[in-house]
Tab-separated table of C-alpha atoms and ligand atoms in Angstrom:
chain	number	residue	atom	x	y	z
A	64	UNK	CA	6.078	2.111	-9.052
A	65	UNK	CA	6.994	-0.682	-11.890
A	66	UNK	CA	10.531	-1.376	-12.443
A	67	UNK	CA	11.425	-3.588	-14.827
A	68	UNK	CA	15.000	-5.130	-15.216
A	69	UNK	CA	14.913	-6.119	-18.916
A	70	UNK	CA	17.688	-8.729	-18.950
A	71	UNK	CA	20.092	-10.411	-21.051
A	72	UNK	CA	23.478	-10.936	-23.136
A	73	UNK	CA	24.076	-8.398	-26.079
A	74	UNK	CA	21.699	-9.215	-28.826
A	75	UNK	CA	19.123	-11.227	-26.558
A	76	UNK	CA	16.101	-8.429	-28.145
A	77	UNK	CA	16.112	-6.040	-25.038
A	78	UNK	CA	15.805	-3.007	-27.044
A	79	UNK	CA	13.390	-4.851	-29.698
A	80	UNK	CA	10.997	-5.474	-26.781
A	81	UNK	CA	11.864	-2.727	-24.740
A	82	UNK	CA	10.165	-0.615	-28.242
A	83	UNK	CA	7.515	-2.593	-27.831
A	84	UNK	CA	6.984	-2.392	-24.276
A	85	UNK	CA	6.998	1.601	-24.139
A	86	UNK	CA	4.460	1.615	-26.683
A	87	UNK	CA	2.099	-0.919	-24.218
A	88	UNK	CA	3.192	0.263	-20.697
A	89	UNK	CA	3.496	4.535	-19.395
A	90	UNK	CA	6.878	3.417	-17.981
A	91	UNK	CA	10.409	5.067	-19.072
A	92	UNK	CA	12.732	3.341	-20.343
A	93	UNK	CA	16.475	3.879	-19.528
A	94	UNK	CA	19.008	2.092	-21.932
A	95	UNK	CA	22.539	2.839	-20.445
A	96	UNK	CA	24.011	2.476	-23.336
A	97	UNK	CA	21.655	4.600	-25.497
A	98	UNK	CA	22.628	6.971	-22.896
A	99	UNK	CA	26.348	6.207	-23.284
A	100	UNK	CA	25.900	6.665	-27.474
A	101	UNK	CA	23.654	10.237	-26.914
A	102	UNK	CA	26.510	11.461	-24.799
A	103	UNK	CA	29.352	10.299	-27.449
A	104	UNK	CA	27.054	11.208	-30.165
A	105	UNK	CA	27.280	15.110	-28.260
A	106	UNK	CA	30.613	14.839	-28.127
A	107	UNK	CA	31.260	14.932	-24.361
A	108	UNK	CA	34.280	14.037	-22.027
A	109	UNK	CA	32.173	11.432	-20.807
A	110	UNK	CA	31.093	10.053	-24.251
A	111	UNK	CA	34.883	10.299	-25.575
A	112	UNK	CA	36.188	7.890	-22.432
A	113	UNK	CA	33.162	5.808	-22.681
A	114	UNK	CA	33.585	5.182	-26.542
A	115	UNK	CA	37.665	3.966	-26.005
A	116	UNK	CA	36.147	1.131	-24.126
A	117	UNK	CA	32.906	0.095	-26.007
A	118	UNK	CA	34.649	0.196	-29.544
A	119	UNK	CA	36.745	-2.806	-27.484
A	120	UNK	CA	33.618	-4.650	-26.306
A	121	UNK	CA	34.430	-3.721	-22.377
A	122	UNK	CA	32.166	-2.423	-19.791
A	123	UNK	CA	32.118	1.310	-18.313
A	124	UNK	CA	33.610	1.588	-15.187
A	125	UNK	CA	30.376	1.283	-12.507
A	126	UNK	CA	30.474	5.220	-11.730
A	127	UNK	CA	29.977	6.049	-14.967
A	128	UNK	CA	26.772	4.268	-15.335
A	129	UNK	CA	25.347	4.315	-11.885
A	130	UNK	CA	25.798	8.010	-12.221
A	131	UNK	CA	23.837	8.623	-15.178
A	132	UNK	CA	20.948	6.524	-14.188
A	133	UNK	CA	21.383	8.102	-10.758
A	134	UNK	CA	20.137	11.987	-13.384
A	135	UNK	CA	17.593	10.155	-15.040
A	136	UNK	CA	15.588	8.877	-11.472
A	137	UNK	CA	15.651	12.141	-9.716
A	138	UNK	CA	14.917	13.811	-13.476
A	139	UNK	CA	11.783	11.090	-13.655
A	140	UNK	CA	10.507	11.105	-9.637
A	141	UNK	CA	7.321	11.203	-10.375
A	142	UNK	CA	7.107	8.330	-13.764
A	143	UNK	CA	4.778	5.458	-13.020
A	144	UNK	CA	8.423	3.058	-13.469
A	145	UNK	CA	10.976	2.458	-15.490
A	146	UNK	CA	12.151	-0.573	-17.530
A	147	UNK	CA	16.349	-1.024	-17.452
A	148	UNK	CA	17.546	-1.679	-20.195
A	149	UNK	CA	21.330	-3.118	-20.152
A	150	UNK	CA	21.526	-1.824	-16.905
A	151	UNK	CA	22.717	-3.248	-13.799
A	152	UNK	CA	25.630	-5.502	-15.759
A	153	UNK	CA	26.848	-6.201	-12.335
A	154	UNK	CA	26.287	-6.700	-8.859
A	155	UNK	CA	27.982	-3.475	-7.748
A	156	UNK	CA	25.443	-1.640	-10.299
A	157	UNK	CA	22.476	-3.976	-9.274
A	158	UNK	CA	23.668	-3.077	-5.223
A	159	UNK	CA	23.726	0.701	-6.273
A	160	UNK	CA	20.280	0.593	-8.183
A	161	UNK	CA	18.622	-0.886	-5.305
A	162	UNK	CA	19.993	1.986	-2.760
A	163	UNK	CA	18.728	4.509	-4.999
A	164	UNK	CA	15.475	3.364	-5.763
A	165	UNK	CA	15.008	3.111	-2.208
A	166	UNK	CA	16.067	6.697	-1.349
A	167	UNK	CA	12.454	7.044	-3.492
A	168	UNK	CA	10.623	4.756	-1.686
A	169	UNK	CA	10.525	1.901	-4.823
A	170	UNK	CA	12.157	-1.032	-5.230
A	171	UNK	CA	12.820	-3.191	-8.492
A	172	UNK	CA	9.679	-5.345	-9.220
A	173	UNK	CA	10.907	-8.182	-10.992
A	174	UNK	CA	13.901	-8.777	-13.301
A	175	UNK	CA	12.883	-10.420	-16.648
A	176	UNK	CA	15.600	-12.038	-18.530
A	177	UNK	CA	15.973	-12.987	-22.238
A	178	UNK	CA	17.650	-16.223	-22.737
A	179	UNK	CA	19.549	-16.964	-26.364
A	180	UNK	CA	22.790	-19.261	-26.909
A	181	UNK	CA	25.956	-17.525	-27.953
A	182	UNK	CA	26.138	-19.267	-31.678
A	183	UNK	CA	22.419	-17.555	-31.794
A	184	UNK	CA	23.752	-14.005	-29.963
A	185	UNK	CA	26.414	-13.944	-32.768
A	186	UNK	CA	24.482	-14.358	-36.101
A	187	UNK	CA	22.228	-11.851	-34.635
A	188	UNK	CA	24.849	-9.537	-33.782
A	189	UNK	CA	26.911	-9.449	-36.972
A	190	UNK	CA	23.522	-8.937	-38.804
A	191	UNK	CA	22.842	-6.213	-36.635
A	192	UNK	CA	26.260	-4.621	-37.128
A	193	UNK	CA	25.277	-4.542	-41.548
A	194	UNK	CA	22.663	-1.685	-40.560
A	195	UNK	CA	23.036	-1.038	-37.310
A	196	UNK	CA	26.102	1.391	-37.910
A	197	UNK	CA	27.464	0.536	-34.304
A	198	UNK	CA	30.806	0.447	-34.775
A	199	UNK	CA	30.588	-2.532	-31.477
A	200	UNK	CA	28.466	-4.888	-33.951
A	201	UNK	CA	30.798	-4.915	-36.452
A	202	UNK	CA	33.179	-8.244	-36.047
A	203	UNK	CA	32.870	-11.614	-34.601
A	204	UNK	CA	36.264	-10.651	-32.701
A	205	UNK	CA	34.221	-7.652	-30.994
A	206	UNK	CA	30.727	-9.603	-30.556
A	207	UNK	CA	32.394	-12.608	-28.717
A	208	UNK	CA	34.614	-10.393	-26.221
A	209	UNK	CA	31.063	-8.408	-25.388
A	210	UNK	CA	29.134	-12.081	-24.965
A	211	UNK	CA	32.469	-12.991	-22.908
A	212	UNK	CA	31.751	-9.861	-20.396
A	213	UNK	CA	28.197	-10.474	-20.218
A	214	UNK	CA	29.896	-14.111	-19.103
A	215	UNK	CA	31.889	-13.275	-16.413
A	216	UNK	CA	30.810	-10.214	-15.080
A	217	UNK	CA	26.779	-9.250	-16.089
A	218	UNK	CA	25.351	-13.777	-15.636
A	219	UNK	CA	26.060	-13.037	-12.011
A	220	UNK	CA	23.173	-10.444	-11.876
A	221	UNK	CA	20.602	-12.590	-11.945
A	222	UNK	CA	21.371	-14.571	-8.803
A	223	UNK	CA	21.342	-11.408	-7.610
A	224	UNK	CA	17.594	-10.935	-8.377
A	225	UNK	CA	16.888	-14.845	-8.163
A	226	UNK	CA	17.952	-14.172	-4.160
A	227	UNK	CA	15.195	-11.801	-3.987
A	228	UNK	CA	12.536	-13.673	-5.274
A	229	UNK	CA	12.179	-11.468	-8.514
A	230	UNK	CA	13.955	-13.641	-11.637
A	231	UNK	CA	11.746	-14.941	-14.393
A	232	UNK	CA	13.532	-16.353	-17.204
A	233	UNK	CA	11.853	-16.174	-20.648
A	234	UNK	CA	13.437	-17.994	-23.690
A	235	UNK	CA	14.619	-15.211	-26.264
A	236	UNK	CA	14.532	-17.366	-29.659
A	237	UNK	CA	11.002	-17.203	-30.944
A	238	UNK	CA	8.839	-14.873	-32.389
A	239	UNK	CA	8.880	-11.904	-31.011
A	240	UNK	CA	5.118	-10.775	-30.875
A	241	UNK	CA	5.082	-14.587	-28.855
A	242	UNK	CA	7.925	-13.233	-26.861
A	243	UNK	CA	7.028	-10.473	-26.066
A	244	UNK	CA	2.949	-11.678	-25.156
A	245	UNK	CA	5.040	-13.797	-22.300
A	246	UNK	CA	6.960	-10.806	-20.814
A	247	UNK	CA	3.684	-8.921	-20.561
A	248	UNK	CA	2.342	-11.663	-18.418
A	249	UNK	CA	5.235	-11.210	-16.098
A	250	UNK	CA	4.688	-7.873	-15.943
A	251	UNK	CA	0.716	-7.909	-15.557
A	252	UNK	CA	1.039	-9.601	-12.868
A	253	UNK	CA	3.291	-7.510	-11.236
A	254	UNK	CA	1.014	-4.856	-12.267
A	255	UNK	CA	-2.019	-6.395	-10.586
A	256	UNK	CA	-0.049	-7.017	-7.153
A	257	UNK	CA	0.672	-3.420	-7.111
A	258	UNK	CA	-3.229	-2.414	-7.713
A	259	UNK	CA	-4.444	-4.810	-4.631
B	101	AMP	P1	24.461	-1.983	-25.192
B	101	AMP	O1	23.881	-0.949	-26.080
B	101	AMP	O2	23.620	-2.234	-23.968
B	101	AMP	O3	24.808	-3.257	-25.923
B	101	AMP	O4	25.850	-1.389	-24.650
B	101	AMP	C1	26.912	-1.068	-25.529
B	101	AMP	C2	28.196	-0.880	-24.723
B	101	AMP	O5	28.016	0.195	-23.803
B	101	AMP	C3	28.609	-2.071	-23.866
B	101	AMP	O6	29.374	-3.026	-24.592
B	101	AMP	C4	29.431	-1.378	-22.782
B	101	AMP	O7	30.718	-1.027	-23.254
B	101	AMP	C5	28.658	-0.086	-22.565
B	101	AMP	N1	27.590	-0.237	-21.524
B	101	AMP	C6	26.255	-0.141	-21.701
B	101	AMP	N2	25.591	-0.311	-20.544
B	101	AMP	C7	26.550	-0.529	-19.604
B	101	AMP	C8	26.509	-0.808	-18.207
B	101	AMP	N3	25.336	-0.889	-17.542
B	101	AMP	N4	27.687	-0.987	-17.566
B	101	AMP	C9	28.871	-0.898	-18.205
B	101	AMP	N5	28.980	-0.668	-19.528
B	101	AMP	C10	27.834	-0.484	-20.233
């Protein structure tokens, strides 16, 4: 299998290229917090706790999250990967991810991360939040706490991966057709390593 960690702070383009990559790759891609939206969206217990904390910019608890993705990998078994998308945001999640892609006999390929400076994140952001609707994009108060989690509890994810060998960083300000050419490279050659 190909599993892609699509990485990076709030605003970085995950979802932009992780549109683009579906269309290019048969892999599924799992946004937790597209997930988190659907299940506020439906009006759920789950979606109703969730949404207290993301209107203030502040992570899920880990259970939440780990359990959700743990649905969508037994619902998927037989996909030929996945790309996560916003998901681990920290090392307990990236921990958990590992365990249960190993109870299927995969592992996480390589983790690709989007790099953009916080001035950058922002601007992006608050344009966003003008047609995005998300209630998360809407002020520079809100956008700054998010960045400020990503900070302190999501950066130490990628030492994580960097300790296994699988962290390519890619820088995120560009255009995005050139942006995303160079995370297809990454994950060609991934590809090709699997095919030998
Ligand atoms: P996103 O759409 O990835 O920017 O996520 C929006 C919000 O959903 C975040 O600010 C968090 O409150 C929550 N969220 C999404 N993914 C996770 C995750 N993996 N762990 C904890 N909270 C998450």
């Amino acid at each position: 299998m190909l599993n892609i960690v699509l990485f990076g702070p709030p605003g970085a383009g995950k979802g932009t290229q992780s549109q683009k990559l579906i269309d290019t790759y048969s892999l599924i891609h799992l946004s937790t917090g597209d997930l988190l939206r659907s299940e506020i969206a439906a009006g759920t217990e789950l979606g109703l706790r969730a949404k207290t904390l993301m209107d203030q910019g502040i992570l899920v608890p880990d259970e939440v999250v780990i359990g959700m993705i743990d649905t969508k990998l037994k619902e998927n078994r037989n996909a030929a990967g996945f790309i996560f998308d916003g998901f681990p945001r920290t090392v307990k999640q990236a921990e958990s991810l590992d365990s249960l892609l190993d109870q299927n006999n995969t592992a996480i390929s390589g983790m690709i991360a989007l790099e953009v400076n916080e001035e950058e994140l922002t601007k992006r952001l608050l344009l966003r939040g003008q047609t995005s609707g998300r209630p998360d994009d809407q002020n520079e108060e809100l956008v700054r706490k998010r960045v400020q989690e990503y900070n302190t509890k999501t950066a130490p994810v990628a030492g994580y991966y960097a300790n296994q060998g699988k962290y390519h960083a890619i820088n995120g300000i560009g255009e995005i057709e050139e942006i995303f050419t160079e995370i297809c490279e990454i994950i060609d050659s991934y590809a090709t390593q699997l095919n030998a």
